[in-house]
């Protein structure tokens, strides 16, 4: 087997083991009834888009010209995605990666397998990221296409071309938030509370502060990947976003650091 | 060479002692890990399976420290005490998933899972989710995941809990069979007579300490400071009582409701049994039965922990 990292105690990574752990997380997600919450959350924007499309089919008379066009609603929807779904889904999936197994008593089975704790955690984190990306992606594409279709794809060319960059933003964002919340889930007894603070406090406030500190948020860097991430100062032109390579470097570096720290914490922790 | 070695292992949870200076070695065969609730049985098994690191001491299984050496778990199987399963998975899916984490792929994992289920008496193709299982069936599924890789060392934490009498009997037979096959099996329980039916070899834990380790009767023999009770059946119990007093072989005795039975206490079992043999040869007392009452596990346990 190929060894990816130096042999830290319990943190050795093997590709096969990581893949096996990832598949287990994938399989369990689609079976766990109580994990349907992320699926329901991801379905909400699609339902909202259906509602908007239905409203557009009704003749409101003089109100009709006031209703915004699909191409104008799509960016607003994306802001909603970035501000809510992109943080809530990784929080639900990432923070509970180990906590769920501890709570249900099934961690014992996983720890007594011939795979390192590092491979186990990395595989589960990657599995959760995959699930998260699929939920976000399907939800986003579904909602965007429904909104555009409601206007018969009128003037939708530019928006359609932007969909891949929106998708990339969601996938990269899910990885970054997932890694962050995995670490939070391991080091905190109240990961939900800290996750909510990070997601809706730190992430919302810090990008508006001057100086280097704003680099330690995810959303500031996501603004470089897609134009409509809900940072009003970007829209006003008073906040310079980083270049795409710089943003990707910060996001990937930060995510890898968070995952490495999670692995080290998990590999050295007792589970009585 | 022992398959399992525990040297001076202690574990503290803050000021609470989980395990205190435990030392023992195990060789192939079945060993019963006995002790009341809170004795440290599960803690010991979690240390052996590298879920907890001991505060002090060393553990070696098949010559390897389990902590940080996950490859060892190809050769070690573990059945946890908690009634924890993945309720959404069927038993074959559960075991195959665990086998995939152990390096098996595709058909191999499924085949081994079915073999393991068959061995514990569960239907190998059963597709219903384990949420619909009875406790006994869940116990069997847990046991199957521990057995699936045919490990050399098996650590079973209360595997009989929640099983019906037939399930218990079958599982006990399976444990005995595994021991005969040359596996090293450490099986914990707080139900003494069940352990006694699986093995005479016990490891007794109490308040985190290893109180005794060895064969039940050997342990009993070591308790020299305690009087040993023996039940005697004979035609003339009163005459036998008088003879025994005369010979100075007993420290106490009592007659029971049964007219031909006498229960005696002796502090020197070897001397007593020698005298009994002598009286038996004399023949006039009609001794029909000599039955030590303290060789069973319950008595040993009570002697040691009280």
Coordinates of C-alpha atoms in Angstrom, one line a residue:
Chain A
X1 CA 0.0 0.0 0.0
X2 CA 1.1 3.5 -0.7
X3 CA 1.9 5.6 2.4
X4 CA 1.1 9.2 1.9
X5 CA 2.5 10.8 5.0
X6 CA 5.2 10.1 7.6
X7 CA 4.2 7.4 10.0
X8 CA 2.9 9.5 12.9
X9 CA 1.4 7.3 15.5
X10 CA -2.1 6.5 14.4
X11 CA -2.1 9.1 11.6
X12 CA -0.6 7.0 8.7
X13 CA -2.7 7.5 5.6
X14 CA -3.4 4.7 3.1
X15 CA -5.4 5.3 0.0
X16 CA -7.4 2.1 0.2
X17 CA -8.3 2.7 3.8
X18 CA -9.3 6.3 3.1
X19 CA -11.5 5.1 0.2
X20 CA -13.1 2.4 2.4
X21 CA -13.9 4.9 5.2
X22 CA -15.2 7.3 2.6
X23 CA -17.5 4.7 1.2
X24 CA -18.8 3.8 4.6
X25 CA -19.7 7.4 5.3
X26 CA -21.4 7.6 2.0
X27 CA -23.4 4.4 2.5
X28 CA -24.4 5.3 6.1
X29 CA -25.5 8.8 5.1
X30 CA -28.1 7.6 2.6
X31 CA -29.4 5.1 5.1
X32 CA -29.5 7.2 8.3
X33 CA -33.0 8.5 8.9
X34 CA -32.0 11.3 11.2
X35 CA -29.5 12.6 8.6
X36 CA -32.4 13.3 6.3
X37 CA -32.3 16.9 7.7
X38 CA -29.5 17.9 5.2
X39 CA -31.5 16.5 2.3
X40 CA -34.6 18.5 3.4
X41 CA -32.5 21.6 3.8
X42 CA -31.0 21.2 0.4
X43 CA -34.4 20.7 -1.1
X44 CA -35.7 24.1 0.3
X45 CA -34.2 26.3 -2.4
X46 CA -35.6 24.1 -5.1
X47 CA -39.1 24.3 -3.5
X48 CA -38.7 28.1 -3.2
X49 CA -37.7 28.3 -6.9
X50 CA -40.8 26.2 -7.8
X51 CA -42.9 28.6 -5.8
X52 CA -41.4 31.6 -7.6
X53 CA -41.9 29.9 -11.0
X54 CA -45.5 29.2 -10.1
X55 CA -46.1 32.8 -9.1
X56 CA -44.8 33.9 -12.5
X57 CA -47.5 31.8 -14.2
X58 CA -50.3 33.7 -12.4
X59 CA -51.5 36.9 -14.0
X60 CA -51.2 39.7 -11.4
X61 CA -52.1 42.4 -13.8
X62 CA -50.3 45.7 -13.0
X63 CA -47.9 43.8 -10.6
X64 CA -46.4 41.6 -13.3
X65 CA -43.7 44.1 -14.5
X66 CA -42.6 44.6 -10.8
X67 CA -41.7 40.9 -10.3
X68 CA -38.0 40.5 -10.8
X69 CA -36.7 38.4 -13.7
X70 CA -35.1 35.0 -13.2
X71 CA -31.7 36.3 -14.1
X72 CA -32.0 38.8 -11.3
X73 CA -33.2 36.3 -8.7
X74 CA -30.4 33.8 -9.4
X75 CA -27.6 35.9 -7.8
X76 CA -29.9 36.6 -4.8
X77 CA -30.5 32.9 -4.4
X78 CA -26.7 32.3 -4.5
X79 CA -26.2 34.8 -1.7
X80 CA -28.7 32.7 0.3
X81 CA -26.8 29.5 -0.5
X82 CA -23.4 31.0 0.6
X83 CA -24.8 32.5 3.7
X84 CA -26.9 29.7 4.9
X85 CA -26.7 26.3 3.2
X86 CA -23.0 26.4 2.5
X87 CA -22.3 26.7 6.2
X88 CA -25.2 24.8 7.7
X89 CA -24.7 21.6 5.7
X90 CA -20.9 21.2 6.4
X91 CA -21.7 22.0 10.0
X92 CA -24.3 19.3 10.2
X93 CA -22.1 16.7 8.5
X94 CA -18.6 17.7 9.6
X95 CA -19.1 18.5 13.2
X96 CA -20.8 15.1 13.8
X97 CA -18.3 12.9 12.0
X98 CA -16.9 11.4 15.2
X99 CA -19.5 12.6 17.7
X100 CA -22.3 10.6 16.0
X101 CA -20.2 7.4 16.2
X102 CA -19.4 8.1 19.8
X103 CA -23.1 8.8 20.6
X104 CA -24.3 5.7 19.0
X105 CA -21.5 3.6 20.4
X106 CA -20.3 2.4 17.0
X107 CA -16.9 4.1 17.1
X108 CA -15.6 0.9 18.8
X109 CA -16.1 -1.1 15.6
X110 CA -14.2 1.5 13.6
X111 CA -11.3 1.9 15.9
X112 CA -10.7 -1.8 16.1
X113 CA -10.0 -2.1 12.4
X114 CA -6.6 -2.4 10.6
X115 CA -6.7 1.1 9.4
X116 CA -5.2 4.2 11.1
X117 CA -7.3 6.7 12.8
X118 CA -6.0 9.2 10.3
X119 CA -7.3 7.2 7.3
X120 CA -10.6 6.7 9.1
X121 CA -11.2 10.4 9.8
X122 CA -9.9 11.6 6.5
X123 CA -12.1 9.1 4.6
X124 CA -15.1 10.1 6.6
X125 CA -14.4 13.8 6.1
X126 CA -14.0 13.3 2.4
X127 CA -17.2 11.3 2.3
X128 CA -19.1 14.1 4.1
X129 CA -17.6 16.6 1.6
X130 CA -18.7 14.5 -1.3
X131 CA -22.3 14.3 0.1
X132 CA -22.3 18.0 0.9
X133 CA -21.1 18.9 -2.6
X134 CA -23.7 16.8 -4.3
X135 CA -26.5 18.1 -2.1
X136 CA -25.4 21.7 -2.7
X137 CA -24.7 21.2 -6.4
X138 CA -28.0 19.5 -7.2
X139 CA -29.9 22.0 -5.2
X140 CA -28.2 25.0 -6.8
X141 CA -28.5 23.8 -10.4
X142 CA -32.1 22.8 -9.8
X143 CA -33.1 26.1 -8.2
X144 CA -31.2 28.2 -10.8
X145 CA -32.6 26.3 -13.8
X146 CA -36.1 26.6 -12.4
X147 CA -35.8 30.3 -11.9
X148 CA -34.4 30.8 -15.4
X149 CA -37.0 28.5 -17.0
X150 CA -39.8 30.5 -15.4
X151 CA -38.8 33.3 -17.8
X152 CA -38.3 31.0 -20.7
X153 CA -34.5 31.4 -20.3
X154 CA -34.9 35.0 -21.5
X155 CA -31.5 36.8 -21.4
X156 CA -30.1 33.8 -19.4
X157 CA -26.9 33.2 -21.5
X158 CA -24.5 35.1 -19.2
X159 CA -26.1 33.6 -16.0
X160 CA -25.9 30.1 -17.4
X161 CA -22.2 30.6 -18.2
X162 CA -21.7 31.6 -14.6
X163 CA -23.2 28.5 -13.2
X164 CA -19.9 26.5 -13.2
X165 CA -18.1 29.2 -11.2
X166 CA -21.0 29.2 -8.7
X167 CA -20.7 25.5 -8.5
X168 CA -16.9 25.6 -8.0
X169 CA -17.5 28.1 -5.2
X170 CA -19.9 25.8 -3.4
X171 CA -17.6 22.8 -3.7
X172 CA -14.5 24.6 -2.5
X173 CA -16.6 26.3 0.2
X174 CA -18.0 23.0 1.4
X175 CA -14.5 21.6 1.7
X176 CA -13.2 24.6 3.7
X177 CA -16.2 24.7 6.0
X178 CA -16.2 20.9 6.3
X179 CA -12.6 20.8 7.4
X180 CA -13.1 23.6 9.8
X181 CA -16.2 22.1 11.4
X182 CA -14.6 18.6 11.6
X183 CA -11.9 20.2 13.8
X184 CA -14.5 22.1 15.8
X185 CA -16.5 18.8 16.3
X186 CA -13.4 17.1 17.7
X187 CA -12.1 19.8 20.0
X188 CA -15.4 21.1 21.4
X189 CA -18.1 19.6 23.4
X190 CA -20.6 22.1 21.9
X191 CA -19.7 22.0 18.2
X192 CA -23.1 23.3 17.2
X193 CA -22.8 26.4 19.3
X194 CA -19.3 27.2 18.1
X195 CA -20.2 26.3 14.6
X196 CA -23.1 28.8 14.6
X197 CA -20.9 31.5 16.1
X198 CA -18.2 30.9 13.4
X199 CA -20.7 30.6 10.6
X200 CA -23.0 33.5 11.4
X201 CA -20.7 35.7 13.6
X202 CA -17.1 35.4 12.6
X203 CA -17.8 34.7 9.0
X204 CA -20.3 37.6 8.7
X205 CA -18.4 40.2 10.6
X206 CA -14.7 39.7 10.1
X207 CA -14.6 40.2 6.3
X208 CA -15.5 43.8 6.9
X209 CA -12.7 44.5 9.3
X210 CA -9.4 45.9 7.9
X211 CA -6.1 44.1 7.9
X212 CA -4.9 40.5 7.5
X213 CA -7.4 39.1 9.9
X214 CA -10.0 38.9 7.2
X215 CA -7.9 36.2 5.5
X216 CA -8.9 33.9 8.3
X217 CA -12.5 33.7 7.0
X218 CA -13.8 31.4 4.3
X219 CA -16.3 33.8 2.8
X220 CA -13.7 36.5 2.1
X221 CA -11.8 34.1 -0.2
X222 CA -15.0 32.7 -1.8
X223 CA -15.8 36.2 -3.0
X224 CA -12.8 35.8 -5.3
X225 CA -14.4 32.7 -6.9
X226 CA -17.9 34.0 -7.6
X227 CA -19.2 37.6 -7.7
X228 CA -22.3 37.2 -5.6
X229 CA -21.2 35.8 -2.2
X230 CA -23.1 38.3 -0.1
X231 CA -20.3 40.6 0.8
X232 CA -21.9 44.0 0.3
X233 CA -18.6 45.9 0.5
X234 CA -17.4 44.0 -2.5
X235 CA -20.4 45.1 -4.4
X236 CA -19.8 48.7 -3.3
X237 CA -16.2 48.4 -4.4
X238 CA -14.7 49.2 -1.0
X239 CA -13.3 45.8 -0.3
X240 CA -10.7 44.4 -2.6
X241 CA -11.1 40.6 -2.9
X242 CA -8.0 38.5 -3.3
X243 CA -7.0 37.0 -6.7
X244 CA -8.3 33.6 -7.5
X245 CA -4.9 31.8 -7.0
X246 CA -4.4 33.6 -3.7
X247 CA -7.9 32.7 -2.5
X248 CA -7.5 29.0 -3.5
X249 CA -4.2 28.9 -1.8
X250 CA -5.6 30.3 1.5
X251 CA -8.7 28.0 1.3
X252 CA -6.8 24.8 0.5
X253 CA -4.0 25.6 2.9
X254 CA -6.4 26.4 5.7
X255 CA -8.5 23.4 5.0
X256 CA -5.5 21.0 4.9
X257 CA -4.3 22.5 8.2
X258 CA -7.7 22.0 9.8
X259 CA -7.8 18.4 8.6
X260 CA -4.3 17.7 9.7
X261 CA -5.1 19.1 13.2
X262 CA -8.3 17.0 13.3
X263 CA -6.4 13.9 12.4
X264 CA -3.8 14.5 15.1
X265 CA -6.5 15.2 17.7
X266 CA -8.4 12.1 16.7
X267 CA -5.3 9.9 16.5
X268 CA -4.2 10.7 20.1
X269 CA -7.5 10.8 21.9
X270 CA -8.8 8.1 24.2
X271 CA -12.4 6.9 23.6
X272 CA -13.5 5.2 26.8
Chain B
X1 CA 5.2 -17.4 24.0
X2 CA 2.0 -15.8 25.4
X3 CA -0.4 -14.3 22.8
X4 CA -1.4 -11.5 25.2
X5 CA 0.7 -9.8 27.8
X6 CA -0.4 -7.1 30.2
X7 CA 2.3 -5.7 32.5
X8 CA 1.5 -3.5 35.4
X9 CA -1.2 -1.7 33.6
X10 CA -3.0 1.1 35.4
X11 CA -5.5 3.6 34.2
X12 CA -6.8 6.6 36.2
X13 CA -9.7 8.8 35.2
X14 CA -8.7 11.8 37.2
X15 CA -8.8 10.5 40.7
X16 CA -10.9 7.5 39.9
X17 CA -9.1 4.2 39.3
X18 CA -10.1 2.4 36.2
X19 CA -7.5 -0.3 36.5
X20 CA -4.7 -0.7 39.0
X21 CA -1.4 -2.5 38.3
X22 CA -3.0 -5.3 36.2
X23 CA -0.5 -7.9 35.1
X24 CA -1.2 -11.3 33.4
X25 CA -0.5 -13.3 30.3
X26 CA -2.8 -15.4 28.2
X27 CA -2.1 -18.2 25.9
X28 CA -4.4 -19.9 23.3
X29 CA -7.7 -21.1 24.7
X30 CA -10.6 -19.5 26.5
X31 CA -10.2 -17.3 29.5
X32 CA -13.2 -15.9 31.4
X33 CA -12.8 -12.3 32.5
X34 CA -14.9 -12.0 35.6
X35 CA -15.9 -9.3 37.9
X36 CA -18.9 -7.3 39.1
X37 CA -20.1 -4.2 37.3
X38 CA -17.5 -1.5 37.5
X39 CA -14.6 -4.0 38.2
X40 CA -12.7 -2.7 35.1
X41 CA -13.5 -5.5 32.6
X42 CA -14.6 -3.2 29.8
X43 CA -11.8 -0.8 30.6
X44 CA -9.3 -3.6 30.3
X45 CA -10.7 -4.7 26.9
X46 CA -10.7 -1.1 25.6
X47 CA -7.0 -0.8 26.6
X48 CA -6.3 -4.1 24.8
X49 CA -8.0 -2.8 21.7
X50 CA -6.2 0.6 21.8
X51 CA -9.3 2.6 22.4
X52 CA -7.8 3.9 25.6
X53 CA -4.1 4.3 26.4
X54 CA -3.1 3.1 29.9
X55 CA -1.8 5.7 32.3
X56 CA 1.0 3.3 33.1
X57 CA 2.3 -0.1 32.0
X58 CA 2.5 -2.0 28.8
X59 CA 0.2 -4.2 26.7
X60 CA 1.4 -6.6 23.9
X61 CA -0.8 -8.7 21.7
X62 CA 0.9 -11.2 19.5
X63 CA 4.1 -9.4 20.5
X64 CA 2.9 -5.9 19.4
X65 CA 1.7 -2.9 21.2
X66 CA -1.8 -2.3 19.9
X67 CA -1.7 1.5 20.3
X68 CA -0.7 3.1 17.0
X69 CA -0.4 -0.3 15.3
X70 CA -3.7 -0.8 13.5
X71 CA -2.4 -3.6 11.3
X72 CA -2.5 -5.8 14.4
X73 CA -6.3 -5.7 14.2
X74 CA -6.2 -8.1 11.2
X75 CA -5.4 -10.6 13.9
X76 CA -7.6 -9.4 16.7
X77 CA -11.4 -9.3 16.8
X78 CA -13.4 -7.3 19.3
X79 CA -17.1 -7.5 20.3
X80 CA -18.0 -4.4 22.4
X81 CA -20.3 -4.6 25.4
X82 CA -22.7 -1.7 24.3
X83 CA -25.8 -2.6 22.4
X84 CA -24.5 -0.5 19.5
X85 CA -25.1 -1.3 15.9
X86 CA -25.8 0.6 12.7
X87 CA -29.6 0.1 12.8
X88 CA -30.0 1.1 9.1
X89 CA -27.8 -1.6 7.8
X90 CA -28.6 -5.3 7.4
X91 CA -26.3 -7.7 9.2
X92 CA -24.5 -8.8 6.0
X93 CA -24.0 -5.1 5.0
X94 CA -22.7 -4.2 8.5
X95 CA -20.2 -7.0 8.5
X96 CA -19.1 -6.5 4.9
X97 CA -18.6 -2.8 5.6
X98 CA -16.4 -3.6 8.6
X99 CA -14.5 -6.1 6.4
X100 CA -14.0 -3.4 3.7
X101 CA -12.4 -1.3 6.4
X102 CA -10.2 -4.3 7.1
X103 CA -8.9 -4.3 3.6
X104 CA -11.2 -6.8 1.9
X105 CA -13.0 -5.8 -1.3
X106 CA -16.2 -6.7 -3.1
X107 CA -17.1 -10.3 -3.2
X108 CA -14.5 -11.3 -0.7
X109 CA -16.1 -9.1 1.9
X110 CA -19.6 -10.3 1.2
X111 CA -18.6 -14.0 1.3
X112 CA -16.7 -13.7 4.6
X113 CA -19.6 -11.7 6.0
X114 CA -22.0 -14.5 5.1
X115 CA -19.6 -17.2 6.5
X116 CA -19.4 -15.3 9.8
X117 CA -23.1 -14.9 10.1
X118 CA -23.6 -18.5 9.4
X119 CA -21.2 -19.4 12.1
X120 CA -23.0 -17.4 14.8
X121 CA -26.4 -18.9 13.7
X122 CA -27.8 -15.9 11.8
X123 CA -29.4 -16.2 8.4
X124 CA -26.5 -15.1 6.1
X125 CA -28.7 -13.5 3.4
X126 CA -31.0 -11.7 5.9
X127 CA -31.7 -8.3 4.3
X128 CA -33.8 -6.6 7.0
X129 CA -32.2 -3.7 8.8
X130 CA -30.7 -4.5 12.2
X131 CA -33.1 -2.0 13.8
X132 CA -35.7 -4.8 13.5
X133 CA -33.4 -7.3 15.2
X134 CA -34.0 -8.6 18.7
X135 CA -31.2 -8.0 21.2
X136 CA -30.1 -11.6 20.9
X137 CA -29.8 -11.2 17.1
X138 CA -27.9 -8.0 17.5
X139 CA -25.5 -9.7 19.8
X140 CA -24.9 -12.4 17.3
X141 CA -24.3 -9.8 14.6
X142 CA -21.8 -8.1 16.8
X143 CA -20.1 -11.4 17.5
X144 CA -20.0 -12.2 13.7
X145 CA -18.2 -9.0 12.9
X146 CA -15.5 -9.9 15.5
X147 CA -15.2 -13.4 14.1
X148 CA -15.3 -12.5 10.4
X149 CA -11.6 -12.3 9.8
X150 CA -10.9 -15.5 11.8
X151 CA -8.6 -13.5 14.2
X152 CA -6.1 -15.3 16.4
X153 CA -7.1 -13.2 19.4
X154 CA -10.8 -12.6 20.3
X155 CA -11.8 -10.1 22.9
X156 CA -15.5 -10.5 23.7
X157 CA -17.2 -8.1 26.1
X158 CA -20.3 -9.6 27.6
X159 CA -21.3 -11.4 24.4
X160 CA -24.1 -13.3 26.1
X161 CA -26.0 -10.3 27.3
X162 CA -29.6 -10.2 26.1
X163 CA -29.5 -13.6 24.5
X164 CA -32.2 -16.2 25.0
X165 CA -31.3 -19.5 26.6
X166 CA -30.8 -21.2 23.3
X167 CA -28.7 -18.3 22.0
X168 CA -26.6 -18.4 25.2
X169 CA -26.0 -22.1 24.8
X170 CA -25.1 -21.9 21.2
X171 CA -22.8 -18.9 21.8
X172 CA -21.1 -20.7 24.7
X173 CA -20.5 -23.7 22.5
X174 CA -19.1 -21.5 19.9
X175 CA -16.7 -19.9 22.3
X176 CA -15.6 -23.3 23.5
X177 CA -15.1 -24.4 19.9
X178 CA -13.0 -21.3 19.1
X179 CA -10.8 -22.1 22.1
X180 CA -10.3 -25.6 20.9
X181 CA -9.4 -24.3 17.4
X182 CA -6.5 -22.5 19.0
X183 CA -7.8 -19.0 19.2
X184 CA -7.0 -16.9 22.3
X185 CA -10.4 -15.9 23.6
X186 CA -10.9 -13.5 26.5
X187 CA -14.6 -13.4 27.2
X188 CA -16.0 -11.1 29.9
X189 CA -19.1 -11.8 31.9
X190 CA -20.5 -11.1 35.3
X191 CA -22.6 -14.3 35.2
X192 CA -20.4 -16.8 36.8
X193 CA -22.0 -20.1 35.9
X194 CA -21.9 -19.2 32.3
X195 CA -18.2 -18.6 32.4
X196 CA -17.8 -21.8 34.3
X197 CA -19.5 -23.6 31.4
X198 CA -17.1 -22.1 28.9
X199 CA -13.8 -22.4 30.6
X200 CA -12.2 -23.3 33.9
X201 CA -9.6 -20.7 33.3
X202 CA -10.5 -17.3 34.8
X203 CA -9.2 -13.8 35.3
X204 CA -10.9 -12.2 38.2
X205 CA -11.1 -8.4 38.4
X206 CA -12.4 -6.4 41.3
X207 CA -12.2 -2.6 41.7
X208 CA -9.7 -2.4 39.0
X209 CA -7.3 -5.0 40.4
X210 CA -6.6 -8.5 39.2
X211 CA -7.7 -10.5 42.1
X212 CA -6.9 -14.0 40.7
X213 CA -5.8 -15.6 37.5
X214 CA -5.8 -19.3 36.8
X215 CA -7.9 -22.4 37.0
X216 CA -10.9 -22.2 39.3
X217 CA -9.9 -25.1 41.4
X218 CA -6.3 -23.9 41.6
X219 CA -7.4 -20.6 42.8
X220 CA -9.7 -22.3 45.4
X221 CA -6.7 -24.3 46.6
X222 CA -4.7 -21.2 47.1
X223 CA -7.2 -19.8 49.6
X224 CA -5.8 -21.7 52.5
X225 CA -6.9 -19.3 55.2
X226 CA -10.6 -20.0 54.4
X227 CA -12.4 -23.1 55.7
X228 CA -13.6 -25.3 52.9
X229 CA -17.0 -26.9 52.9
X230 CA -17.6 -30.5 51.9
X231 CA -20.9 -32.3 51.6
X232 CA -20.8 -35.9 52.7
X233 CA -23.5 -38.5 52.1
X234 CA -23.3 -41.7 54.1
X235 CA -25.4 -44.3 55.8
X236 CA -24.3 -43.3 59.3
X237 CA -23.6 -39.5 59.4
X238 CA -23.5 -39.3 63.2
X239 CA -20.8 -41.9 63.4
X240 CA -18.9 -40.3 60.6
X241 CA -19.1 -37.0 62.4
X242 CA -17.7 -38.5 65.6
X243 CA -14.8 -40.2 63.7
X244 CA -13.9 -37.0 61.9
X245 CA -13.8 -35.1 65.2
X246 CA -11.7 -37.8 66.7
X247 CA -9.3 -37.6 63.8
X248 CA -9.2 -33.8 64.1
X249 CA -9.8 -33.4 60.4
X250 CA -12.6 -30.8 60.5
X251 CA -13.1 -27.4 62.1
X252 CA -16.9 -27.4 62.0
X253 CA -19.9 -29.5 60.9
X254 CA -23.6 -29.4 60.6
X255 CA -26.4 -31.9 59.8
X256 CA -28.9 -31.0 57.2
X257 CA -32.6 -31.7 56.6
X258 CA -31.5 -34.8 54.6
X259 CA -30.9 -37.6 57.2
X260 CA -27.9 -39.1 55.4
X261 CA -26.1 -35.8 54.7
X262 CA -23.4 -34.1 56.7
X263 CA -21.7 -30.8 55.8
X264 CA -18.2 -30.3 57.3
X265 CA -15.8 -27.4 57.2
X266 CA -12.0 -28.0 57.0
X267 CA -9.1 -25.6 57.0
X268 CA -6.7 -28.2 55.6
X269 CA -8.3 -29.8 52.6
X270 CA -5.4 -32.1 51.7
X271 CA -5.3 -33.6 55.2
X272 CA -9.1 -33.9 55.2
X273 CA -9.3 -35.7 51.9
X274 CA -6.5 -38.1 52.9
X275 CA -8.5 -39.0 56.1
X276 CA -11.7 -39.4 54.0
X277 CA -9.9 -41.8 51.7
X278 CA -8.8 -43.8 54.8
X279 CA -12.3 -43.9 56.2
X280 CA -13.7 -44.9 52.9
X281 CA -11.4 -47.9 52.8
X282 CA -12.6 -48.9 56.3
X283 CA -16.1 -49.2 54.7
X284 CA -18.2 -49.5 57.9
X285 CA -19.5 -45.9 57.6
X286 CA -21.0 -46.4 54.2
X287 CA -19.7 -43.2 52.6
X288 CA -21.4 -42.8 49.3
X289 CA -20.6 -39.3 48.2
X290 CA -18.0 -36.6 48.9
X291 CA -18.7 -33.3 47.2
X292 CA -16.7 -30.1 47.7
X293 CA -19.1 -27.2 47.8
X294 CA -16.6 -24.4 47.2
X295 CA -15.0 -25.4 44.0
X296 CA -17.6 -23.6 41.8
X297 CA -16.9 -20.2 40.5
X298 CA -19.5 -18.5 42.6
X299 CA -17.8 -19.6 45.8
X300 CA -14.4 -18.6 44.6
X301 CA -15.7 -15.3 43.6
X302 CA -17.4 -14.7 47.0
X303 CA -14.3 -15.7 48.9
X304 CA -12.1 -13.4 46.9
X305 CA -14.1 -10.3 46.8
X306 CA -15.6 -10.3 50.3

